[in-house]
Amino acid sequence: LCEQVSHPPPITALHAESKNYRLHFSLQTKIKFWGKGVEVQPIGRLTLELLRHNEVYTWNFINSCAHNVIVGKLWVEHYGNLEICNHSNKLKAHLNFKSCGWFGRDLHVVEGTVQSPTKETLCFLSGKWPEELISMPPSAAVLPSSVSSHQSREASPTYAVTNGVSDAAAHDGSGASAPLPFASSEPRPILKKGSSMQDINQDGVRLLWRAAAMPPGYDAFYGMTNFSYCLNELLAGMERKIAPTDSRLRPDIRLLEEGKTNESAAEKHRLEEKQRAARKVRERQKDQWIPRWFQESMNPYTEMKEWVYSGTYWDRQAFDTCPDIY
């Protein structure tokens, strides 16, 4: 469940739950236009409760930038520092989402560490966020400074992150091997000489996750995954069970899914004008907007104010008082 609880400033609240977890956050965004690209700066923290394990995690958002929004091939990158905190055992993961840079060498690269409450490094993390993430314990690595001086860094054994875990070296696109990237605040370790990458579990090196293959034709459908495809699915009879403000009922999104971009843009403009008119009516009547499904509260883990789900969405009688926004 997601609701825009404020505008302006634009603040979105989200709540998702199952028998295994609860996920919730409040997100405020700031947008900057850089001529060729649009940067989104999100403000807020996410909270994930793993109910079966009695663990709670919180982490912050990082910046995103969409390049070539006016002309050229559109592409997106994420960058910034991400801190994940386990409030049950006080472990923390520090991840650095690298900016692409001028030559694209660090495109999508993620590097970081997991640290104990005493700031002892327990393992290193590396990968690319659209592909995979790999963990390596300190015992499986040596620092480049400990490699003999006559051995060049390019000739050192390196750990692959771009072509799968079985590769012996990563490449930056020019054909030269590149060392495994890690957090800039930490020395950059490399795999011990003689270590084999054929067995992923050797020396404690683990593949934490790898992205599933994209569905056929994804590039023609806005780069959506199978999960994203399902978010706008509206089965027969479903309209009687969801709120009239449900995003699956948005006509502009439905037209966009059908490939009718011009009609979708016109419909989006109509909806925006309708919302502006409704806001002016509320201002004249001095009627303050009150969020329907969320209420402001203090998050006990982040000690920050957050919009928390009120638990009343599935009350069908509440649907009758929903505003006509479409």
mmCIF file of C-alpha atoms in Angstrom:
data_model
loop_
_atom_site.group_PDB
_atom_site.id
_atom_site.type_symbol
_atom_site.label_atom_id
_atom_site.label_comp_id
_atom_site.label_asym_id
_atom_site.label_seq_id
_atom_site.Cartn_x
_atom_site.Cartn_y
_atom_site.Cartn_z
ATOM 1 C CA LEU A 1 0.000 0.000 0.000
ATOM 2 C CA CYS A 2 1.381 3.384 -1.007
ATOM 3 C CA GLU A 3 -0.091 6.863 -0.503
ATOM 4 C CA GLN A 4 1.106 10.371 -1.186
ATOM 5 C CA VAL A 5 0.581 11.881 2.242
ATOM 6 C CA SER A 6 1.864 15.368 1.448
ATOM 7 C CA HIS A 7 2.262 17.690 -1.536
ATOM 8 C CA PRO A 8 4.029 20.041 -1.268
ATOM 9 C CA PRO A 9 6.497 18.882 -0.129
ATOM 10 C CA PRO A 10 5.958 15.569 -1.973
ATOM 11 C CA ILE A 11 6.083 12.793 0.629
ATOM 12 C CA THR A 12 5.122 9.210 -0.134
ATOM 13 C CA ALA A 13 4.410 6.576 2.530
ATOM 14 C CA LEU A 14 4.611 2.831 1.875
ATOM 15 C CA HIS A 15 3.637 -0.290 3.815
ATOM 16 C CA ALA A 16 4.038 -3.902 2.665
ATOM 17 C CA GLU A 17 3.616 -7.009 4.775
ATOM 18 C CA SER A 18 3.304 -10.792 4.736
ATOM 19 C CA LYS A 19 3.591 -13.547 7.327
ATOM 20 C CA ASN A 20 7.384 -13.301 6.962
ATOM 21 C CA TYR A 21 8.126 -9.572 6.917
ATOM 22 C CA ARG A 22 6.987 -5.956 7.218
ATOM 23 C CA LEU A 23 8.483 -3.177 5.106
ATOM 24 C CA HIS A 24 7.641 0.500 5.592
ATOM 25 C CA PHE A 25 9.084 3.938 4.907
ATOM 26 C CA SER A 26 8.312 7.600 4.245
ATOM 27 C CA LEU A 27 10.038 9.173 1.269
ATOM 28 C CA GLN A 28 10.506 12.820 0.393
ATOM 29 C CA THR A 29 12.187 13.638 -2.918
ATOM 30 C CA LYS A 30 14.090 16.607 -4.252
ATOM 31 C CA ILE A 31 14.590 16.862 -8.004
ATOM 32 C CA LYS A 32 17.376 18.743 -9.787
ATOM 33 C CA PHE A 33 17.628 19.266 -13.535
ATOM 34 C CA TRP A 34 21.179 19.284 -14.896
ATOM 35 C CA GLY A 35 20.470 20.119 -18.529
ATOM 36 C CA LYS A 36 20.914 16.639 -19.980
ATOM 37 C CA GLY A 37 19.805 14.708 -16.911
ATOM 38 C CA VAL A 38 17.470 14.708 -13.932
ATOM 39 C CA GLU A 39 18.800 13.868 -10.452
ATOM 40 C CA VAL A 40 16.486 12.556 -7.740
ATOM 41 C CA GLN A 41 17.627 13.065 -4.147
ATOM 42 C CA PRO A 42 15.472 10.943 -1.812
ATOM 43 C CA ILE A 43 15.181 11.736 1.898
ATOM 44 C CA GLY A 44 14.161 9.076 4.415
ATOM 45 C CA ARG A 45 14.972 5.599 5.703
ATOM 46 C CA LEU A 46 13.460 2.183 5.077
ATOM 47 C CA THR A 47 12.600 -0.285 7.841
ATOM 48 C CA LEU A 48 12.441 -4.036 7.216
ATOM 49 C CA GLU A 49 11.232 -6.390 9.951
ATOM 50 C CA LEU A 50 11.991 -10.096 9.420
ATOM 51 C CA LEU A 51 9.354 -11.642 11.646
ATOM 52 C CA ARG A 52 10.578 -15.256 11.652
ATOM 53 C CA HIS A 53 14.133 -14.229 12.523
ATOM 54 C CA ASN A 54 13.184 -11.451 14.943
ATOM 55 C CA GLU A 55 15.508 -9.050 13.120
ATOM 56 C CA VAL A 56 15.042 -5.423 12.098
ATOM 57 C CA TYR A 57 17.030 -3.657 9.392
ATOM 58 C CA THR A 58 17.042 0.004 8.418
ATOM 59 C CA TRP A 59 18.829 1.747 5.569
ATOM 60 C CA ASN A 60 18.877 5.064 3.758
ATOM 61 C CA PHE A 61 18.156 5.937 0.137
ATOM 62 C CA ILE A 62 20.795 6.946 -2.406
ATOM 63 C CA ASN A 63 20.638 9.399 -5.294
ATOM 64 C CA SER A 64 19.486 8.420 -8.779
ATOM 65 C CA CYS A 65 20.080 10.185 -12.071
ATOM 66 C CA ALA A 66 18.369 9.714 -15.424
ATOM 67 C CA HIS A 67 20.718 10.750 -18.245
ATOM 68 C CA ASN A 68 19.834 11.933 -21.754
ATOM 69 C CA VAL A 69 16.231 12.780 -20.890
ATOM 70 C CA ILE A 70 16.013 15.165 -23.871
ATOM 71 C CA VAL A 71 18.121 13.524 -26.566
ATOM 72 C CA GLY A 72 20.160 10.329 -26.809
ATOM 73 C CA LYS A 73 19.792 6.906 -25.223
ATOM 74 C CA LEU A 74 18.119 7.152 -21.829
ATOM 75 C CA TRP A 75 19.974 5.425 -18.985
ATOM 76 C CA VAL A 76 19.923 5.523 -15.191
ATOM 77 C CA GLU A 77 22.601 5.297 -12.518
ATOM 78 C CA HIS A 78 22.468 5.193 -8.716
ATOM 79 C CA TYR A 79 25.246 6.633 -6.573
ATOM 80 C CA GLY A 80 26.005 7.542 -2.985
ATOM 81 C CA ASN A 81 26.741 5.914 0.346
ATOM 82 C CA LEU A 82 24.290 3.370 1.745
ATOM 83 C CA GLU A 83 24.333 2.202 5.374
ATOM 84 C CA ILE A 84 22.363 -0.884 6.395
ATOM 85 C CA CYS A 85 21.958 -1.398 10.142
ATOM 86 C CA ASN A 86 20.844 -4.616 11.838
ATOM 87 C CA HIS A 87 19.231 -3.386 15.047
ATOM 88 C CA SER A 88 19.180 -6.901 16.537
ATOM 89 C CA ASN A 89 22.925 -7.639 16.524
ATOM 90 C CA LYS A 90 24.203 -4.108 15.699
ATOM 91 C CA LEU A 91 26.056 -5.221 12.568
ATOM 92 C CA LYS A 92 26.366 -2.600 9.841
ATOM 93 C CA ALA A 93 27.021 -2.771 6.107
ATOM 94 C CA HIS A 94 28.574 0.246 4.428
ATOM 95 C CA LEU A 95 28.094 0.295 0.652
ATOM 96 C CA ASN A 96 29.379 2.805 -1.858
ATOM 97 C CA PHE A 97 27.413 2.979 -5.110
ATOM 98 C CA LYS A 98 30.030 4.350 -7.490
ATOM 99 C CA SER A 99 29.302 7.149 -9.912
ATOM 100 C CA CYS A 100 29.896 6.266 -13.564
ATOM 101 C CA GLY A 101 32.655 8.795 -14.146
ATOM 102 C CA TRP A 102 33.839 10.173 -17.466
ATOM 103 C CA PHE A 103 34.945 6.865 -19.002
ATOM 104 C CA GLY A 104 32.245 4.620 -17.510
ATOM 105 C CA ARG A 105 34.686 2.331 -15.700
ATOM 106 C CA ASP A 106 32.696 2.365 -12.446
ATOM 107 C CA LEU A 107 29.257 2.133 -14.062
ATOM 108 C CA HIS A 108 26.863 0.316 -11.660
ATOM 109 C CA VAL A 109 29.765 -0.755 -9.372
ATOM 110 C CA VAL A 110 28.967 -1.344 -5.689
ATOM 111 C CA GLU A 111 31.665 -1.843 -3.079
ATOM 112 C CA GLY A 112 31.674 -1.995 0.694
ATOM 113 C CA THR A 113 32.179 -3.816 3.977
ATOM 114 C CA VAL A 114 30.240 -5.439 6.809
ATOM 115 C CA GLN A 115 31.425 -4.336 10.240
ATOM 116 C CA SER A 116 30.874 -5.490 13.816
ATOM 117 C CA PRO A 117 29.720 -3.128 16.612
ATOM 118 C CA THR A 118 33.439 -2.582 17.369
ATOM 119 C CA LYS A 119 34.002 -1.608 13.696
ATOM 120 C CA GLU A 120 35.924 -4.777 12.900
ATOM 121 C CA THR A 121 35.669 -5.621 9.192
ATOM 122 C CA LEU A 122 33.950 -8.997 8.899
ATOM 123 C CA CYS A 123 33.790 -9.216 5.098
ATOM 124 C CA PHE A 124 34.097 -7.235 1.902
ATOM 125 C CA LEU A 125 31.267 -6.786 -0.583
ATOM 126 C CA SER A 126 31.509 -6.085 -4.288
ATOM 127 C CA GLY A 127 29.501 -6.355 -7.460
ATOM 128 C CA LYS A 128 27.221 -4.421 -9.781
ATOM 129 C CA TRP A 129 23.726 -3.563 -8.644
ATOM 130 C CA PRO A 130 21.952 -4.751 -11.860
ATOM 131 C CA GLU A 131 23.919 -8.021 -11.897
ATOM 132 C CA GLU A 132 25.180 -9.584 -8.658
ATOM 133 C CA LEU A 133 26.748 -9.064 -5.242
ATOM 134 C CA ILE A 134 29.641 -11.106 -3.858
ATOM 135 C CA SER A 135 31.054 -11.447 -0.329
ATOM 136 C CA MET A 136 34.685 -12.135 0.537
ATOM 137 C CA PRO A 137 36.060 -12.543 4.093
ATOM 138 C CA PRO A 138 39.279 -10.724 5.051
ATOM 139 C CA SER A 139 41.024 -14.108 5.306
ATOM 140 C CA ALA A 140 40.538 -14.624 1.559
ATOM 141 C CA ALA A 141 42.277 -11.399 0.595
ATOM 142 C CA VAL A 142 45.629 -9.713 0.855
ATOM 143 C CA LEU A 143 46.324 -6.018 0.454
ATOM 144 C CA PRO A 144 47.965 -4.853 -2.767
ATOM 145 C CA SER A 145 50.802 -3.358 -0.696
ATOM 146 C CA SER A 146 51.774 -6.879 0.389
ATOM 147 C CA VAL A 147 52.240 -7.995 -3.211
ATOM 148 C CA SER A 148 55.896 -7.980 -4.243
ATOM 149 C CA SER A 149 56.995 -4.706 -5.773
ATOM 150 C CA HIS A 150 58.023 -6.236 -9.089
ATOM 151 C CA GLN A 151 54.494 -7.646 -9.582
ATOM 152 C CA SER A 152 52.351 -5.042 -11.291
ATOM 153 C CA ARG A 153 48.809 -4.451 -10.127
ATOM 154 C CA GLU A 154 47.520 -5.440 -13.557
ATOM 155 C CA ALA A 155 49.264 -8.813 -13.284
ATOM 156 C CA SER A 156 47.917 -9.490 -9.789
ATOM 157 C CA PRO A 157 45.242 -12.139 -9.333
ATOM 158 C CA THR A 158 41.909 -10.318 -9.294
ATOM 159 C CA TYR A 159 38.327 -11.159 -8.514
ATOM 160 C CA ALA A 160 35.778 -10.950 -11.313
ATOM 161 C CA VAL A 161 32.538 -9.065 -10.861
ATOM 162 C CA THR A 162 31.600 -8.265 -14.443
ATOM 163 C CA ASN A 163 31.621 -11.635 -16.188
ATOM 164 C CA GLY A 164 30.484 -13.985 -13.452
ATOM 165 C CA VAL A 165 32.187 -15.566 -10.488
ATOM 166 C CA SER A 166 34.096 -18.153 -12.520
ATOM 167 C CA ASP A 167 36.206 -15.532 -14.313
ATOM 168 C CA ALA A 168 39.754 -14.999 -13.170
ATOM 169 C CA ALA A 169 39.845 -11.266 -13.828
ATOM 170 C CA ALA A 170 37.515 -8.321 -14.320
ATOM 171 C CA HIS A 171 37.891 -5.968 -17.249
ATOM 172 C CA ASP A 172 37.157 -2.299 -17.592
ATOM 173 C CA GLY A 173 36.236 -2.518 -21.269
ATOM 174 C CA SER A 174 39.689 -1.749 -22.622
ATOM 175 C CA GLY A 175 41.009 -5.283 -22.232
ATOM 176 C CA ALA A 176 43.136 -4.530 -19.168
ATOM 177 C CA SER A 177 42.306 -6.372 -15.982
ATOM 178 C CA ALA A 178 40.975 -4.267 -13.125
ATOM 179 C CA PRO A 179 41.241 -5.036 -9.382
ATOM 180 C CA LEU A 180 38.143 -5.723 -7.366
ATOM 181 C CA PRO A 181 36.630 -2.440 -6.141
ATOM 182 C CA PHE A 182 35.877 -2.000 -2.446
ATOM 183 C CA ALA A 183 34.844 0.862 -0.214
ATOM 184 C CA SER A 184 37.023 3.898 -0.667
ATOM 185 C CA SER A 185 37.547 4.139 3.103
ATOM 186 C CA GLU A 186 39.046 0.630 3.158
ATOM 187 C CA PRO A 187 42.222 -0.728 1.520
ATOM 188 C CA ARG A 188 41.365 -2.554 -1.689
ATOM 189 C CA PRO A 189 42.144 -6.235 -1.155
ATOM 190 C CA ILE A 190 42.672 -8.748 -3.903
ATOM 191 C CA LEU A 191 42.180 -12.485 -3.856
ATOM 192 C CA LYS A 192 45.091 -14.491 -2.470
ATOM 193 C CA LYS A 193 47.487 -15.742 -5.106
ATOM 194 C CA GLY A 194 46.566 -19.226 -6.227
ATOM 195 C CA SER A 195 42.941 -18.987 -5.132
ATOM 196 C CA SER A 196 40.511 -20.574 -7.559
ATOM 197 C CA MET A 197 37.277 -18.886 -8.606
ATOM 198 C CA GLN A 198 35.812 -22.098 -10.047
ATOM 199 C CA ASP A 199 34.462 -23.070 -6.623
ATOM 200 C CA ILE A 200 32.437 -20.157 -5.335
ATOM 201 C CA ASN A 201 32.653 -21.332 -1.713
ATOM 202 C CA GLN A 202 36.451 -21.598 -1.685
ATOM 203 C CA ASP A 203 38.100 -19.397 0.929
ATOM 204 C CA GLY A 204 34.652 -18.246 2.049
ATOM 205 C CA VAL A 205 33.891 -16.317 -1.150
ATOM 206 C CA ARG A 206 30.118 -16.365 -1.634
ATOM 207 C CA LEU A 207 27.701 -15.235 -4.283
ATOM 208 C CA LEU A 208 25.014 -13.480 -2.237
ATOM 209 C CA TRP A 209 22.585 -12.960 -5.118
ATOM 210 C CA ARG A 210 22.461 -12.752 -8.879
ATOM 211 C CA ALA A 211 19.786 -10.967 -10.883
ATOM 212 C CA ALA A 212 17.374 -13.146 -12.835
ATOM 213 C CA ALA A 213 17.271 -12.853 -16.613
ATOM 214 C CA MET A 214 15.135 -10.025 -17.961
ATOM 215 C CA PRO A 215 11.890 -11.021 -19.720
ATOM 216 C CA PRO A 216 11.775 -11.088 -23.535
ATOM 217 C CA GLY A 217 11.226 -7.670 -25.079
ATOM 218 C CA TYR A 218 11.974 -5.803 -21.838
ATOM 219 C CA ASP A 219 13.848 -3.058 -23.708
ATOM 220 C CA ALA A 220 10.656 -2.172 -25.602
ATOM 221 C CA PHE A 221 8.635 -2.067 -22.348
ATOM 222 C CA TYR A 222 10.548 0.520 -20.328
ATOM 223 C CA GLY A 223 13.051 -2.039 -18.952
ATOM 224 C CA MET A 224 10.455 -3.637 -16.664
ATOM 225 C CA THR A 225 11.029 -6.934 -14.864
ATOM 226 C CA ASN A 226 8.380 -9.642 -14.555
ATOM 227 C CA PHE A 227 7.484 -8.243 -11.132
ATOM 228 C CA SER A 228 7.027 -4.741 -12.572
ATOM 229 C CA TYR A 229 4.769 -6.137 -15.301
ATOM 230 C CA CYS A 230 2.425 -7.538 -12.665
ATOM 231 C CA LEU A 231 2.075 -4.298 -10.685
ATOM 232 C CA ASN A 232 -0.406 -2.829 -13.158
ATOM 233 C CA GLU A 233 -2.326 -6.047 -13.797
ATOM 234 C CA LEU A 234 -6.084 -5.706 -13.341
ATOM 235 C CA LEU A 235 -7.962 -9.004 -13.396
ATOM 236 C CA ALA A 236 -11.668 -9.372 -14.019
ATOM 237 C CA GLY A 237 -13.686 -8.499 -10.926
ATOM 238 C CA MET A 238 -10.753 -6.874 -9.170
ATOM 239 C CA GLU A 239 -12.214 -3.374 -9.447
ATOM 240 C CA ARG A 240 -14.892 -4.307 -6.907
ATOM 241 C CA LYS A 241 -12.218 -5.215 -4.325
ATOM 242 C CA ILE A 242 -9.772 -2.311 -4.534
ATOM 243 C CA ALA A 243 -10.068 1.360 -3.644
ATOM 244 C CA PRO A 244 -11.201 3.724 -6.433
ATOM 245 C CA THR A 245 -7.899 5.579 -5.933
ATOM 246 C CA ASP A 246 -5.837 2.454 -6.758
ATOM 247 C CA SER A 247 -3.043 3.264 -9.239
ATOM 248 C CA ARG A 248 -4.084 0.341 -11.449
ATOM 249 C CA LEU A 249 -7.143 2.408 -12.358
ATOM 250 C CA ARG A 250 -5.098 5.356 -13.639
ATOM 251 C CA PRO A 251 -6.088 5.858 -17.288
ATOM 252 C CA ASP A 252 -2.788 7.475 -18.309
ATOM 253 C CA ILE A 253 -0.733 4.519 -17.015
ATOM 254 C CA ARG A 254 -3.054 2.083 -18.799
ATOM 255 C CA LEU A 255 -2.600 3.977 -22.070
ATOM 256 C CA LEU A 256 1.169 4.025 -21.556
ATOM 257 C CA GLU A 257 1.174 0.247 -21.068
ATOM 258 C CA GLU A 258 -0.726 -0.095 -24.338
ATOM 259 C CA GLY A 259 1.928 1.967 -26.136
ATOM 260 C CA LYS A 260 -0.328 4.988 -26.711
ATOM 261 C CA THR A 261 2.203 7.581 -25.579
ATOM 262 C CA ASN A 262 0.487 10.684 -27.003
ATOM 263 C CA GLU A 263 -2.872 9.744 -25.519
ATOM 264 C CA SER A 264 -1.173 8.926 -22.217
ATOM 265 C CA ALA A 265 0.533 12.347 -22.067
ATOM 266 C CA ALA A 266 -2.780 14.117 -22.740
ATOM 267 C CA GLU A 267 -4.545 12.064 -20.067
ATOM 268 C CA LYS A 268 -1.783 12.735 -17.552
ATOM 269 C CA HIS A 269 -2.169 16.475 -18.165
ATOM 270 C CA ARG A 270 -5.939 16.201 -17.611
ATOM 271 C CA LEU A 271 -5.439 14.372 -14.296
ATOM 272 C CA GLU A 272 -2.910 16.938 -13.077
ATOM 273 C CA GLU A 273 -5.233 19.814 -13.896
ATOM 274 C CA LYS A 274 -8.080 18.038 -12.103
ATOM 275 C CA GLN A 275 -5.933 17.615 -8.979
ATOM 276 C CA ARG A 276 -4.876 21.280 -9.060
ATOM 277 C CA ALA A 277 -8.514 22.356 -9.300
ATOM 278 C CA ALA A 278 -9.451 20.109 -6.355
ATOM 279 C CA ARG A 279 -6.636 21.597 -4.271
ATOM 280 C CA LYS A 280 -7.838 25.146 -5.004
ATOM 281 C CA VAL A 281 -11.327 24.182 -3.825
ATOM 282 C CA ARG A 282 -9.904 22.846 -0.556
ATOM 283 C CA GLU A 283 -7.897 26.034 -0.058
ATOM 284 C CA ARG A 284 -10.974 28.229 -0.579
ATOM 285 C CA GLN A 285 -12.949 26.110 1.864
ATOM 286 C CA LYS A 286 -9.958 25.980 4.255
ATOM 287 C CA ASP A 287 -10.283 22.213 4.206
ATOM 288 C CA GLN A 288 -6.985 20.640 5.347
ATOM 289 C CA TRP A 289 -5.901 17.490 3.515
ATOM 290 C CA ILE A 290 -5.705 14.466 5.832
ATOM 291 C CA PRO A 291 -3.969 11.257 4.637
ATOM 292 C CA ARG A 292 -6.424 8.392 4.447
ATOM 293 C CA TRP A 293 -4.343 5.287 5.169
ATOM 294 C CA PHE A 294 -1.339 6.606 7.155
ATOM 295 C CA GLN A 295 -0.720 8.601 10.295
ATOM 296 C CA GLU A 296 2.450 10.287 11.508
ATOM 297 C CA SER A 297 4.358 8.512 14.269
ATOM 298 C CA MET A 298 7.886 8.018 15.635
ATOM 299 C CA ASN A 299 9.931 5.122 14.281
ATOM 300 C CA PRO A 300 11.481 3.423 17.343
ATOM 301 C CA TYR A 301 14.502 2.165 15.343
ATOM 302 C CA THR A 302 15.477 5.283 13.394
ATOM 303 C CA GLU A 303 14.095 7.728 15.994
ATOM 304 C CA MET A 304 12.669 9.721 13.091
ATOM 305 C CA LYS A 305 9.107 10.784 12.370
ATOM 306 C CA GLU A 306 7.453 8.537 9.818
ATOM 307 C CA TRP A 307 4.058 8.006 8.263
ATOM 308 C CA VAL A 308 2.817 4.649 9.574
ATOM 309 C CA TYR A 309 0.035 2.513 8.111
ATOM 310 C CA SER A 310 -3.185 2.857 10.115
ATOM 311 C CA GLY A 311 -4.404 -0.663 9.301
ATOM 312 C CA THR A 312 -7.751 0.447 7.852
ATOM 313 C CA TYR A 313 -7.267 -0.053 4.110
ATOM 314 C CA TRP A 314 -9.288 -3.274 3.871
ATOM 315 C CA ASP A 315 -12.308 -1.638 5.485
ATOM 316 C CA ARG A 316 -14.561 -1.580 2.415
ATOM 317 C CA GLN A 317 -16.839 1.071 3.908
ATOM 318 C CA ALA A 318 -13.924 3.509 3.836
ATOM 319 C CA PHE A 319 -13.778 3.180 0.043
ATOM 320 C CA ASP A 320 -17.130 4.967 -0.252
ATOM 321 C CA THR A 321 -15.593 8.234 0.966
ATOM 322 C CA CYS A 322 -12.560 8.133 -1.329
ATOM 323 C CA PRO A 323 -12.198 11.238 -3.530
ATOM 324 C CA ASP A 324 -12.712 11.039 -7.288
ATOM 325 C CA ILE A 325 -9.162 11.612 -8.518
ATOM 326 C CA TYR A 326 -9.434 9.998 -11.953
#
